[in-house]
Amino acid sequence: MREILARGTAALVIGLLVAGCGGSKQAQGPRPLRVWHWMTDREDAFNELARRYQSETGIEVRFELYAPSDLYEQKVRASAQTDGLPEVYGILGEMRGLASFVQAGHVRSLEDVMNSDNNAWRNTFFSKALAVNAFTPENPYGVVPGVYGVPIDVMSIQLFYNKKLLSKLGQDPNQPPQTWEEFLRVGQLAKEQGLIGFVSGWAELWLIDCFATNYAIHTMGLDKVQQTYDGQVPYTDPAWQNVFNLFAQMRDSGTLAEGIVTMVNKRAEQLFANEQAVFAFNGTWGVNVYDNMNPNLEYGIMLPPRIGDNSVVTWGGAGSSFFVNAKAPRQDEAITFLKWLTAEPQQKYLLETTHNIPSNRAAASELPDKLKAFADVIDAAIHPRLFSVQEDSKVIETFDKGIQSILIGESTGEQVAQLVAQAKQRETIRQAKSEQAEAAH
Amino acid sequence: MAAVEQKAYKPYLFLAPAILLFAVFGIIPFYLLLKTSLLDWDGISLAPRLIGAGNYFEVIFQDPSFWHSFMKAGYVTLLALTVQNLLALFLAIAVNRPLIGKGVYRTIFFLPPILSEIVVGLIWVWIYDGNFGILNQILSSIGLDALTRPWLADPRTALTAVSIVHMWKGFGWGFVIFLAGLQTIPEELYEAARVDGAGSWYRFWHITMPLLMPVLLLVSILTILGTMQIFAIIIVTTQGGPAGHTEVPVWQIFSSMMGNRRFGYACAQGIVFGMILLVVSLIQMRLQKQAG
């Protein structure tokens, strides 16, 4: 009796484990097409579009939100390792990361679909929006050239300014400061009147990086920046020290919000929306965020203040994109859905509800004034994914943390330049060793 | 003969589910961790590079920021071991006495540990805010403007500010364990000491503390292990900033994995970190044995 009991228990446990590890079968009907995203501000609009798509086609689409973006990224990477990605999903980060996903077979090439019908689908998009999801024949990752992602919006990152606060500081609310010196002077005035001059989520290193890269390109030109990434120009070059010194000037003028180096962008957005800060460095999505937080906020949008005569070139071009899982069984259905999602009516709906610039050019032809300011600079905008040489992420981290240490008055531009140069050297050696090890094996 | 054979495998049959679970959730993940730590891999690529002990060499000899992060976690741990545990012990002793409403106090003291670390972190971010934070407003209102600062963004205060959040959140655990320990000490010992004319201080040092020593060691081990692995509060309050001043080992591991996409390196950091914690735990256990 005992033996029967023991064997029965063991069989039950093993059975339960096997059942638990196995997938569940859908009782009825096909599974919905799943779309993973991180865009909290677009959740309601996406769900409404999914409802409309189902009523038009009978196909159920389920948008699944995983936020914030770093958590989302973690989820996507973990799922990729177990081949558990949904039919449609977004890939955040650098071109190098996208290349890994493509080479691991997680992303379907859309080149054939884009080319069909005389490039009909391709021609609906802003070219830059497509370019950030495409690999050229010269790409250094060895990825088969072509388009891999579908952009759903485009964005740029600029400076928002509060018109009421500018008036309060004795400035013309319709003529925000255009030069670096004027900008610092207004920031100083704000500080004297108990206001915050400038906010941004500079605890999030990518926003610091964006600001710094804008000014690096603005002051030394894109070629020199790329040469630095390529190892031909050291970070100790005076041109880079000038970039670092801009942050020291912001710190010394009192323009920056207290604690900006540990401020997340959500908090920075609150401060600007609550009319406590004069300037905010933020992306196109800020329009939706600020309008929701404070419908009475009167603000304008400007390019970051220039140094010299030329305008600042800012980050932008592509916004959010979706990719089709090359391992999913229903890829054609996913592509059909993405074609529908990026068609003019749906893109117009997204524009109206979420105030993001559509990736569909026809839908973006009539934009509200605030968004127009962002759209106007898209063609001239730069996007790190389009750089011919990409900087190593460890070097970028050292660079951004170095700027934080300037902002808290701990380091000088020269010291940070040295640190970044050392990090660059270390990473170059490490990379070379890794390649040697691979060759040896 | 057959009966003997049957008896021989029976214990293994009973052990099988536990071994299976341990293998699935313990041994296999550890094996994968160890294997990944020998690779240069971004977590996605199908062609990870085998670099042997390269990651370990880099962690141990070429990554000073990883070792600095131990110093920072060590500082928080030191504060937690002293301030947090003393507070917990003091409150446990206070509540262990006849006291009106002591059930209410017990509940209040145990509230912070059951709150989410994210919620606690966000509340303290609001308190510490450099622009409109309540702490600065209180300091200003009592004429201490000179002390106001962005507490989490000032390199001189950031780590201590984070430590305070951690201690506030964690002292309740120590409180409950100390209280349980105090309640196991027989009341007769105190009565006998009182009869002999021992004062409260004497009773504390010669009855309470010796009998509470195993509990104190247990709380110390838990505090060290818990505090060295501090992470969620850091991610909510400072994100490792300002300029890396609150970067602790787990943050470094997370950053290597998610920020720099170096999965192999992060695994090597994790194993080195785990080994150090293991050694610390073994030392503590040895001390506990000696004390017990």
XYZ file of C-alpha atoms in Angstrom:
733
model
C 0.000 0.000 0.000
C 2.811 2.379 1.024
C 4.685 1.586 -2.146
C 1.655 2.332 -4.278
C 1.231 5.594 -2.399
C 4.911 6.535 -2.894
C 4.858 5.734 -6.599
C 1.562 7.547 -7.016
C 2.910 10.656 -5.279
C 6.078 10.660 -7.366
C 4.079 10.233 -10.582
C 1.768 13.064 -9.552
C 4.657 15.424 -8.809
C 6.408 14.621 -12.078
C 3.141 14.941 -13.965
C 2.438 18.330 -12.404
C 5.945 19.557 -13.219
C 5.679 18.407 -16.826
C 2.236 19.969 -17.148
C 3.461 23.183 -15.549
C 6.396 23.462 -17.915
C 4.329 22.768 -21.007
C 2.398 25.388 -22.940
C -1.347 25.690 -22.576
C -3.515 25.034 -25.539
C -6.034 27.632 -26.570
C -9.483 26.267 -25.964
C -11.228 28.165 -28.747
C -10.291 30.262 -31.774
C -6.915 31.705 -32.760
C -4.769 33.624 -30.285
C -4.813 37.380 -30.705
C -1.921 39.068 -32.474
C 0.200 40.436 -29.668
C 2.016 43.758 -29.787
C 4.462 44.613 -27.006
C 5.208 48.255 -26.323
C 6.430 50.663 -23.629
C 4.451 53.793 -24.538
C 2.268 54.564 -21.535
C 0.923 57.755 -23.132
C -0.417 55.823 -26.110
C -2.047 52.905 -24.340
C -5.660 54.057 -24.665
C -5.220 55.082 -28.291
C -3.630 51.730 -29.167
C -6.430 49.838 -27.475
C -9.026 51.838 -29.388
C -7.213 51.122 -32.653
C -7.094 47.423 -31.785
C -10.851 47.503 -31.232
C -11.374 49.210 -34.619
C -9.108 46.707 -36.364
C -11.057 43.802 -34.926
C -14.356 45.286 -36.019
C -12.983 45.823 -39.552
C -11.171 42.527 -40.023
C -12.323 40.199 -37.275
C -8.702 39.764 -36.155
C -8.065 40.400 -32.505
C -4.964 42.442 -31.681
C -3.763 42.789 -28.126
C -1.431 45.652 -27.188
C 0.545 44.745 -24.092
C 2.214 47.574 -22.214
C 5.451 47.040 -20.273
C 6.820 50.242 -18.772
C 9.114 51.982 -18.049
C 11.280 51.518 -21.092
C 14.228 49.874 -19.304
C 11.897 47.254 -17.834
C 10.419 46.756 -21.288
C 13.863 46.253 -22.735
C 14.616 43.663 -20.082
C 11.404 41.808 -20.906
C 12.168 41.782 -24.640
C 15.719 40.529 -24.120
C 14.636 37.807 -21.707
C 11.853 36.707 -24.056
C 14.198 36.670 -27.047
C 16.404 34.195 -25.208
C 13.485 31.781 -24.872
C 11.973 32.556 -28.280
C 8.982 33.969 -26.462
C 8.617 37.242 -28.355
C 5.174 38.242 -29.624
C 4.279 38.764 -33.270
C 5.046 42.512 -33.108
C 7.350 44.317 -30.711
C 9.701 47.274 -30.370
C 13.485 47.191 -29.963
C 15.049 50.066 -28.069
C 18.654 51.188 -28.047
C 21.554 51.297 -30.420
C 21.927 49.977 -33.956
C 24.337 47.362 -32.612
C 21.522 45.951 -30.477
C 19.097 45.879 -33.384
C 21.746 44.089 -35.449
C 22.022 41.368 -32.787
C 18.268 40.840 -32.839
C 18.273 40.598 -36.635
C 21.209 38.216 -36.738
C 19.663 36.024 -34.066
C 16.623 35.657 -36.313
C 14.187 37.617 -34.159
C 13.373 40.283 -36.755
C 11.790 39.753 -40.119
C 13.175 41.772 -43.022
C 10.510 44.023 -44.498
C 12.480 44.912 -47.594
C 10.317 42.794 -49.931
C 7.087 44.217 -48.504
C 8.429 47.768 -48.702
C 9.478 47.210 -52.339
C 6.194 45.713 -53.488
C 3.662 47.814 -55.444
C 6.312 50.251 -56.580
C 7.477 50.999 -53.050
C 3.945 51.976 -52.047
C 4.378 51.345 -48.324
C 7.912 52.710 -48.223
C 6.800 55.978 -49.827
C 4.263 56.698 -47.117
C 7.004 57.278 -44.519
C 9.481 60.041 -43.743
C 12.718 58.676 -45.166
C 14.709 59.289 -41.961
C 12.139 57.362 -39.947
C 12.711 54.315 -42.121
C 16.475 54.797 -42.257
C 16.950 54.253 -38.517
C 15.432 50.789 -38.882
C 17.399 49.892 -41.984
C 20.858 48.505 -42.618
C 22.895 49.801 -45.543
C 25.147 47.520 -47.605
C 28.156 49.039 -45.797
C 26.845 48.359 -42.298
C 29.642 47.140 -40.000
C 27.515 44.407 -38.395
C 27.234 42.179 -41.436
C 23.443 42.375 -41.451
C 21.700 41.719 -44.762
C 20.836 45.216 -46.052
C 17.232 46.338 -45.965
C 14.438 47.769 -43.869
C 13.565 45.857 -40.717
C 11.230 48.112 -38.726
C 8.048 50.070 -39.164
C 8.091 53.583 -37.679
C 4.857 54.701 -36.096
C 5.906 58.247 -35.296
C 8.804 60.662 -35.603
C 10.219 62.960 -32.991
C 12.879 65.481 -32.173
C 14.236 66.731 -28.875
C 14.203 70.474 -28.304
C 13.777 73.131 -25.664
C 10.342 73.954 -24.296
C 10.000 77.426 -22.785
C 7.291 78.806 -20.530
C 5.914 82.046 -22.018
C 4.356 83.298 -18.784
C 7.580 82.874 -16.845
C 9.609 84.567 -19.582
C 7.272 87.603 -19.270
C 7.675 87.503 -15.525
C 11.435 87.725 -16.026
C 10.988 90.782 -18.250
C 11.633 88.880 -21.492
C 9.578 88.888 -24.648
C 7.541 85.655 -24.400
C 7.623 85.262 -28.163
C 11.351 85.857 -28.480
C 13.047 83.265 -26.309
C 16.848 83.541 -25.958
C 18.575 82.372 -29.108
C 22.208 82.406 -28.052
C 24.000 80.492 -25.321
C 24.893 83.678 -23.427
C 21.289 84.945 -23.481
C 20.088 81.561 -22.333
C 22.447 81.546 -19.343
C 21.464 85.114 -18.479
C 17.744 84.208 -18.426
C 18.583 81.156 -16.342
C 20.402 83.370 -13.869
C 17.432 85.766 -13.720
C 15.129 82.841 -13.038
C 17.318 81.686 -10.175
C 17.303 85.197 -8.672
C 13.505 85.214 -8.722
C 13.178 81.831 -7.055
C 12.361 79.975 -10.265
C 14.130 77.085 -11.932
C 15.955 78.039 -15.108
C 16.324 74.659 -16.778
C 15.004 71.133 -16.078
C 15.545 67.803 -17.718
C 15.695 64.228 -16.504
C 19.462 64.096 -16.274
C 19.458 61.115 -13.961
C 18.633 59.334 -17.217
C 22.004 59.335 -18.902
C 20.643 59.247 -22.446
C 19.174 62.734 -22.033
C 22.531 64.140 -20.945
C 24.106 62.320 -23.853
C 21.593 63.810 -26.241
C 22.247 67.367 -25.018
C 26.013 66.901 -25.092
C 26.050 65.250 -28.532
C 23.913 68.081 -29.927
C 26.490 70.607 -28.797
C 29.455 68.462 -29.797
C 28.116 68.285 -33.349
C 27.144 71.946 -33.208
C 30.557 73.149 -32.118
C 32.951 70.716 -33.816
C 30.918 69.162 -36.640
C 29.632 65.628 -37.150
C 32.799 64.427 -38.858
C 34.991 65.190 -35.870
C 32.524 63.522 -33.515
C 32.563 60.399 -35.688
C 36.350 60.500 -35.851
C 36.393 60.511 -32.068
C 34.128 57.459 -31.950
C 36.463 55.861 -34.477
C 39.475 56.529 -32.243
C 41.140 59.073 -34.540
C 40.469 62.106 -32.308
C 40.970 61.812 -28.549
C 38.404 63.023 -26.038
C 41.128 65.236 -24.612
C 40.926 67.363 -27.769
C 40.165 71.004 -26.838
C 36.932 70.840 -28.853
C 35.584 68.192 -26.460
C 36.728 70.155 -23.436
C 34.703 73.079 -24.769
C 31.650 70.825 -24.777
C 32.307 69.755 -21.184
C 32.797 73.379 -20.190
C 29.288 74.261 -21.389
C 27.956 72.151 -18.541
C 30.220 73.929 -16.086
C 28.826 77.231 -17.347
C 25.258 76.033 -16.830
C 26.172 74.947 -13.306
C 27.931 78.199 -12.433
C 25.160 80.415 -13.767
C 22.591 78.738 -11.504
C 20.467 77.854 -14.532
C 20.039 74.207 -13.594
C 17.373 72.789 -11.294
C 18.678 71.708 -7.905
C 19.406 68.006 -8.016
C 19.138 67.726 -11.795
C 21.649 64.864 -11.837
C 19.316 62.581 -9.904
C 16.121 63.877 -11.474
C 14.168 61.479 -13.665
C 12.406 62.949 -16.659
C 8.953 62.380 -15.190
C 9.848 64.699 -12.312
C 11.366 67.251 -14.696
C 8.136 67.169 -16.716
C 6.121 67.825 -13.540
C 8.263 70.846 -12.670
C 7.824 72.345 -16.126
C 4.109 71.563 -16.290
C 3.598 73.122 -12.849
C 5.165 76.359 -14.102
C 8.157 76.091 -11.809
C 10.774 75.950 -14.559
C 11.398 78.292 -17.496
C 13.073 75.821 -19.863
C 12.781 72.063 -20.278
C 14.855 69.869 -22.569
C 12.445 67.223 -23.762
C 11.138 65.347 -26.783
C 8.061 65.678 -28.947
C 6.107 63.517 -26.499
C 6.376 66.418 -24.050
C 3.510 68.140 -25.893
C 1.126 65.370 -24.901
C 2.573 65.103 -21.389
C 2.400 68.845 -20.622
C -1.047 69.284 -22.175
C -2.364 66.460 -20.014
C -0.665 67.692 -16.847
C -1.603 71.342 -17.252
C -3.980 72.303 -20.073
C -3.444 76.001 -19.276
C 0.322 75.875 -19.700
C 1.494 78.418 -22.258
C 4.685 77.268 -23.825
C 6.705 77.495 -26.986
C 9.322 75.253 -28.567
C 12.766 76.310 -29.704
C 16.038 74.755 -30.758
C 18.662 74.696 -28.007
C 20.466 78.080 -27.961
C 23.244 78.381 -30.487
C 26.927 79.089 -29.993
C 28.114 81.168 -32.919
C 26.004 81.706 -36.000
C 24.754 78.263 -36.988
C 21.629 76.647 -35.564
C 21.998 73.681 -33.262
C 21.335 70.326 -34.877
C 19.257 68.224 -32.555
C 18.514 64.545 -32.028
C 15.491 63.391 -33.941
C 14.125 61.733 -36.993
C 12.740 58.486 -35.833
C 10.463 57.936 -32.900
C 8.969 54.596 -31.953
C 9.088 51.622 -34.258
C 7.651 48.154 -34.398
C 9.322 45.002 -35.675
C 7.852 41.714 -36.848
C 9.040 38.577 -35.093
C 10.677 36.377 -37.727
C 9.976 33.305 -35.601
C 6.250 33.972 -35.222
C 3.913 31.843 -37.314
C 1.611 34.723 -38.300
C 4.096 37.171 -39.794
C 1.938 38.089 -42.785
C -0.979 38.961 -40.527
C 1.343 41.070 -38.402
C 2.582 42.936 -41.492
C -0.975 43.528 -42.680
C -1.815 44.964 -39.283
C 1.238 47.254 -39.323
C 0.285 48.480 -42.800
C -3.150 49.328 -41.424
C -1.683 50.970 -38.315
C 0.575 53.235 -40.374
C -2.097 54.153 -42.911
C -3.302 57.754 -42.945
C -6.590 57.421 -40.970
C -4.981 55.540 -38.073
C -1.962 57.835 -38.029
C -4.271 60.862 -37.938
C -6.122 59.307 -35.034
C -2.826 58.807 -33.182
C -1.866 62.403 -33.937
C -5.155 63.735 -32.545
C -5.125 61.601 -29.435
C -1.464 61.394 -28.519
C 0.045 64.518 -30.143
C 2.966 62.662 -31.658
C 4.132 63.453 -35.178
C 2.972 60.624 -37.447
C 5.532 58.677 -39.428
C 3.083 58.759 -42.331
C 3.861 61.895 -44.303
C 0.311 62.435 -45.522
C -1.032 62.271 -41.968
C 1.632 64.727 -40.849
C 0.774 67.315 -43.482
C -1.447 69.320 -41.149
C 0.074 69.581 -37.726
C -0.854 71.785 -34.788
C 1.600 74.683 -34.282
C 3.391 73.122 -31.314
C 4.145 69.931 -33.216
C 5.040 71.857 -36.348
C 8.020 73.305 -34.478
C 9.268 69.779 -33.930
C 8.443 68.594 -37.442
C 10.274 71.528 -39.039
C 13.639 70.327 -37.793
C 13.156 66.632 -38.553
C 14.912 66.731 -41.915
C 18.000 68.346 -40.421
C 17.908 66.262 -37.253
C 20.505 63.656 -36.412
C 19.928 60.228 -34.935
C 22.659 58.161 -33.271
C 21.459 55.040 -35.073
C 22.465 56.730 -38.325
C 26.031 57.463 -37.289
C 28.458 55.521 -39.454
C 30.517 54.689 -36.332
C 28.875 53.951 -32.995
C 30.558 54.731 -29.708
C 31.006 51.933 -27.168
C 28.321 51.960 -24.476
C 30.875 51.863 -21.633
C 32.580 54.961 -23.052
C 29.216 56.698 -23.377
C 28.469 55.823 -19.742
C 31.794 57.267 -18.578
C 31.185 60.371 -20.699
C 27.693 60.959 -19.270
C 28.699 60.273 -15.673
C 31.639 62.592 -16.171
C 29.222 65.341 -17.149
C 27.211 64.578 -14.010
C 30.353 65.032 -11.964
C 30.939 68.414 -13.643
C 27.378 69.402 -12.820
C 27.876 68.625 -9.139
C 31.139 70.551 -9.123
C 33.287 67.518 -8.501
C 35.322 67.455 -11.724
C 36.561 69.847 -14.341
C 36.169 69.437 -18.071
C 39.832 68.461 -18.346
C 39.508 65.723 -15.726
C 36.428 64.281 -17.391
C 38.126 64.371 -20.786
C 41.009 62.328 -19.314
C 38.631 59.809 -17.772
C 36.676 59.318 -20.973
C 39.893 58.967 -22.982
C 41.063 56.262 -20.561
C 37.725 54.455 -20.826
C 37.959 54.614 -24.606
C 41.440 53.117 -24.531
C 40.338 50.341 -22.156
C 37.348 49.428 -24.289
C 39.412 49.412 -27.478
C 41.886 46.987 -25.885
C 39.101 44.814 -24.486
C 37.380 44.657 -27.850
C 40.635 43.710 -29.562
C 41.284 40.964 -26.991
C 37.785 39.612 -27.430
C 38.247 39.476 -31.195
C 41.613 37.759 -30.745
C 40.030 35.169 -28.476
C 37.354 34.529 -31.058
C 39.934 34.133 -33.794
C 41.908 31.714 -31.609
C 38.843 29.565 -31.107
C 16.620 -9.897 -2.381
C 14.055 -8.011 -4.461
C 12.615 -6.476 -1.280
C 16.061 -5.177 -0.273
C 16.529 -3.585 -3.725
C 13.123 -1.979 -3.488
C 13.952 -0.527 -0.084
C 17.247 0.844 -1.419
C 15.647 3.056 -4.065
C 12.669 4.154 -1.986
C 14.425 7.060 -0.196
C 15.626 8.361 -3.554
C 12.092 8.227 -4.846
C 10.951 10.431 -1.981
C 13.886 12.763 -2.490
C 13.357 12.980 -6.237
C 10.831 15.854 -6.286
C 13.032 18.004 -4.037
C 16.154 17.178 -6.060
C 14.295 17.887 -9.278
C 13.094 21.268 -8.019
C 16.541 22.141 -6.689
C 18.118 21.174 -9.997
C 15.619 23.162 -12.062
C 15.692 26.292 -9.927
C 19.182 26.064 -8.398
C 21.788 23.933 -10.107
C 20.840 24.517 -13.748
C 20.563 28.334 -13.441
C 23.884 28.413 -11.595
C 25.481 26.298 -14.307
C 24.109 28.662 -16.972
C 25.350 31.657 -14.981
C 28.808 30.130 -14.736
C 28.831 29.264 -18.431
C 27.683 32.752 -19.461
C 30.343 34.354 -17.287
C 32.971 32.876 -19.617
C 31.485 34.574 -22.666
C 31.584 37.966 -24.286
C 27.874 38.115 -25.111
C 25.247 40.824 -25.531
C 22.385 38.558 -24.486
C 20.924 38.220 -27.965
C 23.659 37.381 -30.440
C 23.840 33.780 -31.641
C 27.623 33.915 -31.718
C 28.874 34.673 -28.215
C 32.658 34.743 -27.913
C 34.297 32.379 -25.459
C 36.885 34.417 -23.554
C 37.652 32.058 -20.686
C 38.408 33.823 -17.436
C 38.706 37.194 -19.198
C 35.600 38.597 -17.534
C 36.797 37.491 -14.082
C 40.204 39.016 -14.707
C 38.578 42.284 -15.712
C 36.202 42.292 -12.717
C 38.944 41.569 -10.209
C 41.859 43.560 -11.612
C 40.572 46.178 -14.042
C 37.261 47.453 -12.762
C 37.884 49.797 -9.826
C 34.303 51.090 -10.006
C 33.042 47.604 -9.067
C 35.192 47.576 -5.941
C 34.256 51.164 -5.138
C 30.653 50.056 -5.226
C 31.487 47.616 -2.400
C 32.714 50.545 -0.336
C 29.416 52.329 -0.861
C 27.339 49.269 -0.014
C 29.682 48.739 2.956
C 28.955 52.252 4.207
C 25.194 51.653 4.030
C 25.692 48.277 5.726
C 27.732 49.821 8.521
C 24.997 52.360 9.185
C 22.344 49.668 9.048
C 24.300 47.399 11.410
C 24.680 50.158 13.968
C 21.975 52.811 13.729
C 19.204 50.663 12.277
C 19.770 47.678 14.549
C 20.232 49.810 17.663
C 16.971 51.567 16.901
C 15.252 48.226 16.331
C 16.648 46.843 19.605
C 15.708 49.954 21.550
C 12.144 49.916 20.223
C 11.804 46.169 20.814
C 12.882 46.603 24.440
C 10.474 49.544 24.852
C 7.538 47.627 23.431
C 8.396 44.488 25.415
C 7.567 46.327 28.629
C 4.070 46.830 30.016
C 2.873 49.696 27.846
C -0.545 51.059 26.925
C -1.284 50.538 23.231
C 1.792 48.441 22.597
C -0.036 46.465 19.897
C -0.487 49.717 17.988
C 3.229 50.514 18.281
C 4.156 47.046 17.092
C 1.950 47.476 14.036
C 3.350 50.936 13.286
C 6.954 49.789 13.612
C 6.326 46.868 11.303
C 4.600 48.948 8.637
C 7.665 50.234 6.693
C 9.040 46.758 5.896
C 5.790 45.655 4.319
C 5.571 48.725 2.079
C 6.891 48.468 -1.460
C 10.459 49.707 -1.837
C 9.402 51.662 -4.901
C 6.656 53.487 -2.977
C 8.996 54.195 -0.067
C 11.660 55.469 -2.464
C 9.231 57.794 -4.234
C 7.992 59.250 -0.926
C 11.539 59.985 0.163
C 12.431 61.510 -3.218
C 9.627 63.978 -2.541
C 10.935 64.632 0.971
C 14.515 65.130 -0.190
C 13.700 67.173 -3.329
C 16.163 70.030 -3.694
C 13.691 72.463 -5.233
C 10.450 72.040 -3.305
C 11.174 69.166 -0.906
C 9.561 69.083 2.513
C 12.880 68.613 4.335
C 14.326 71.804 2.860
C 11.102 73.662 3.619
C 11.239 72.588 7.264
C 14.893 73.617 7.499
C 14.099 77.008 5.943
C 11.133 77.561 8.236
C 13.338 77.155 11.314
C 16.047 79.412 9.963
C 18.459 76.716 8.822
C 18.608 77.795 5.196
C 22.321 77.141 5.128
C 21.631 73.425 5.474
C 19.181 73.153 2.581
C 20.474 71.249 -0.406
C 19.437 68.681 -3.025
C 19.995 65.826 -0.598
C 20.048 63.061 -3.170
C 22.087 64.990 -5.726
C 24.759 66.326 -3.417
C 27.740 63.934 -3.370
C 28.313 64.728 0.313
C 24.837 63.614 1.380
C 23.496 61.295 -1.327
C 24.703 58.000 0.104
C 23.698 58.871 3.665
C 20.287 60.046 2.441
C 19.798 56.726 0.642
C 21.007 54.881 3.768
C 18.360 56.638 5.863
C 15.647 55.489 3.471
C 17.005 51.954 3.613
C 17.185 51.984 7.420
C 13.706 53.460 7.768
C 12.386 50.733 5.508
C 14.344 47.939 7.171
C 14.389 48.509 10.916
C 10.995 46.799 11.333
C 12.467 43.391 10.510
C 15.086 43.674 13.212
C 12.420 44.978 15.582
C 10.220 41.898 15.118
C 13.114 39.451 15.496
C 14.481 41.242 18.568
C 11.018 41.307 20.093
C 10.617 37.570 19.536
C 14.054 37.033 21.102
C 13.231 39.184 24.121
C 10.053 37.231 24.729
C 12.013 33.983 25.014
C 14.040 35.301 27.978
C 12.454 33.895 31.170
C 10.993 36.623 33.399
C 12.280 34.745 36.479
C 15.847 35.731 35.624
C 14.950 39.408 35.815
C 12.983 38.870 39.038
C 15.920 37.073 40.661
C 18.275 39.849 39.590
C 15.887 42.464 40.962
C 15.764 40.627 44.286
C 19.566 40.702 44.305
C 19.400 44.450 43.812
C 20.520 44.617 40.171
C 19.609 47.848 38.391
C 18.064 48.025 34.921
C 21.395 48.753 33.231
C 23.016 45.779 34.950
C 20.088 43.531 34.023
C 20.352 44.664 30.397
C 24.083 43.930 30.124
C 24.147 40.716 32.142
C 20.841 39.081 31.276
C 19.300 40.596 28.157
C 22.403 40.993 25.999
C 24.015 37.571 26.616
C 20.755 35.762 26.024
C 19.983 37.881 22.992
C 23.401 37.345 21.420
C 22.333 34.573 18.976
C 19.423 36.754 17.868
C 21.757 39.728 17.473
C 24.056 37.669 15.263
C 21.136 36.455 13.192
C 19.893 40.011 12.705
C 23.438 41.094 11.815
C 23.756 38.386 9.140
C 20.376 39.290 7.685
C 21.273 42.989 7.767
C 24.593 42.445 6.001
C 23.131 40.186 3.332
C 20.101 42.410 2.795
C 21.962 45.702 2.755
C 24.851 44.609 0.566
C 22.211 43.698 -2.022
C 20.417 47.057 -1.813
C 19.087 47.971 -5.248
C 15.425 48.983 -5.610
C 15.756 52.034 -3.394
C 18.812 53.151 -5.363
C 17.061 52.787 -8.679
C 14.104 54.875 -7.493
C 15.962 57.587 -5.617
C 19.254 58.251 -7.419
C 19.720 55.796 -10.308
C 23.263 55.335 -9.003
C 23.946 59.085 -9.204
C 25.086 61.711 -8.688
C 27.980 60.706 -10.948
C 28.091 57.186 -9.530
C 28.165 58.184 -5.845
C 25.415 55.721 -4.907
C 26.394 52.883 -7.200
C 26.288 49.628 -5.246
C 27.356 46.176 -6.505
C 23.900 45.079 -7.655
C 23.483 48.351 -9.537
C 26.828 47.714 -11.238
C 25.732 44.229 -12.256
C 22.410 45.566 -13.548
C 24.174 48.339 -15.405
C 26.640 45.934 -17.052
C 23.784 43.739 -18.171
C 21.137 46.248 -19.226
C 23.145 49.402 -19.893
C 26.289 48.033 -21.490
C 24.752 44.807 -22.785
C 27.620 42.720 -21.376
C 25.777 39.691 -20.094
C 28.907 37.601 -19.597
C 30.616 40.329 -17.639
C 27.530 40.905 -15.494
C 27.397 37.171 -14.701
C 31.068 37.233 -13.673
C 30.386 40.249 -11.443
C 27.424 38.391 -9.947
C 29.502 35.323 -9.154
C 32.319 37.355 -7.573
C 29.757 39.281 -5.541
C 28.030 36.056 -4.479
C 31.334 34.526 -3.393
C 32.152 37.537 -1.237
C 28.741 37.397 0.430
C 29.218 33.681 0.987
C 32.528 34.266 2.743
C 30.986 36.994 4.917
C 28.104 34.678 5.828
C 30.478 31.844 6.709
C 32.467 34.123 9.006
C 29.265 35.277 10.674
C 28.047 31.702 11.092
C 31.331 30.730 12.670
C 31.020 33.623 15.082
C 27.460 32.550 15.826
C 28.643 29.020 16.570
C 31.268 30.348 18.955
C 28.713 32.563 20.670
C 26.122 29.775 20.831
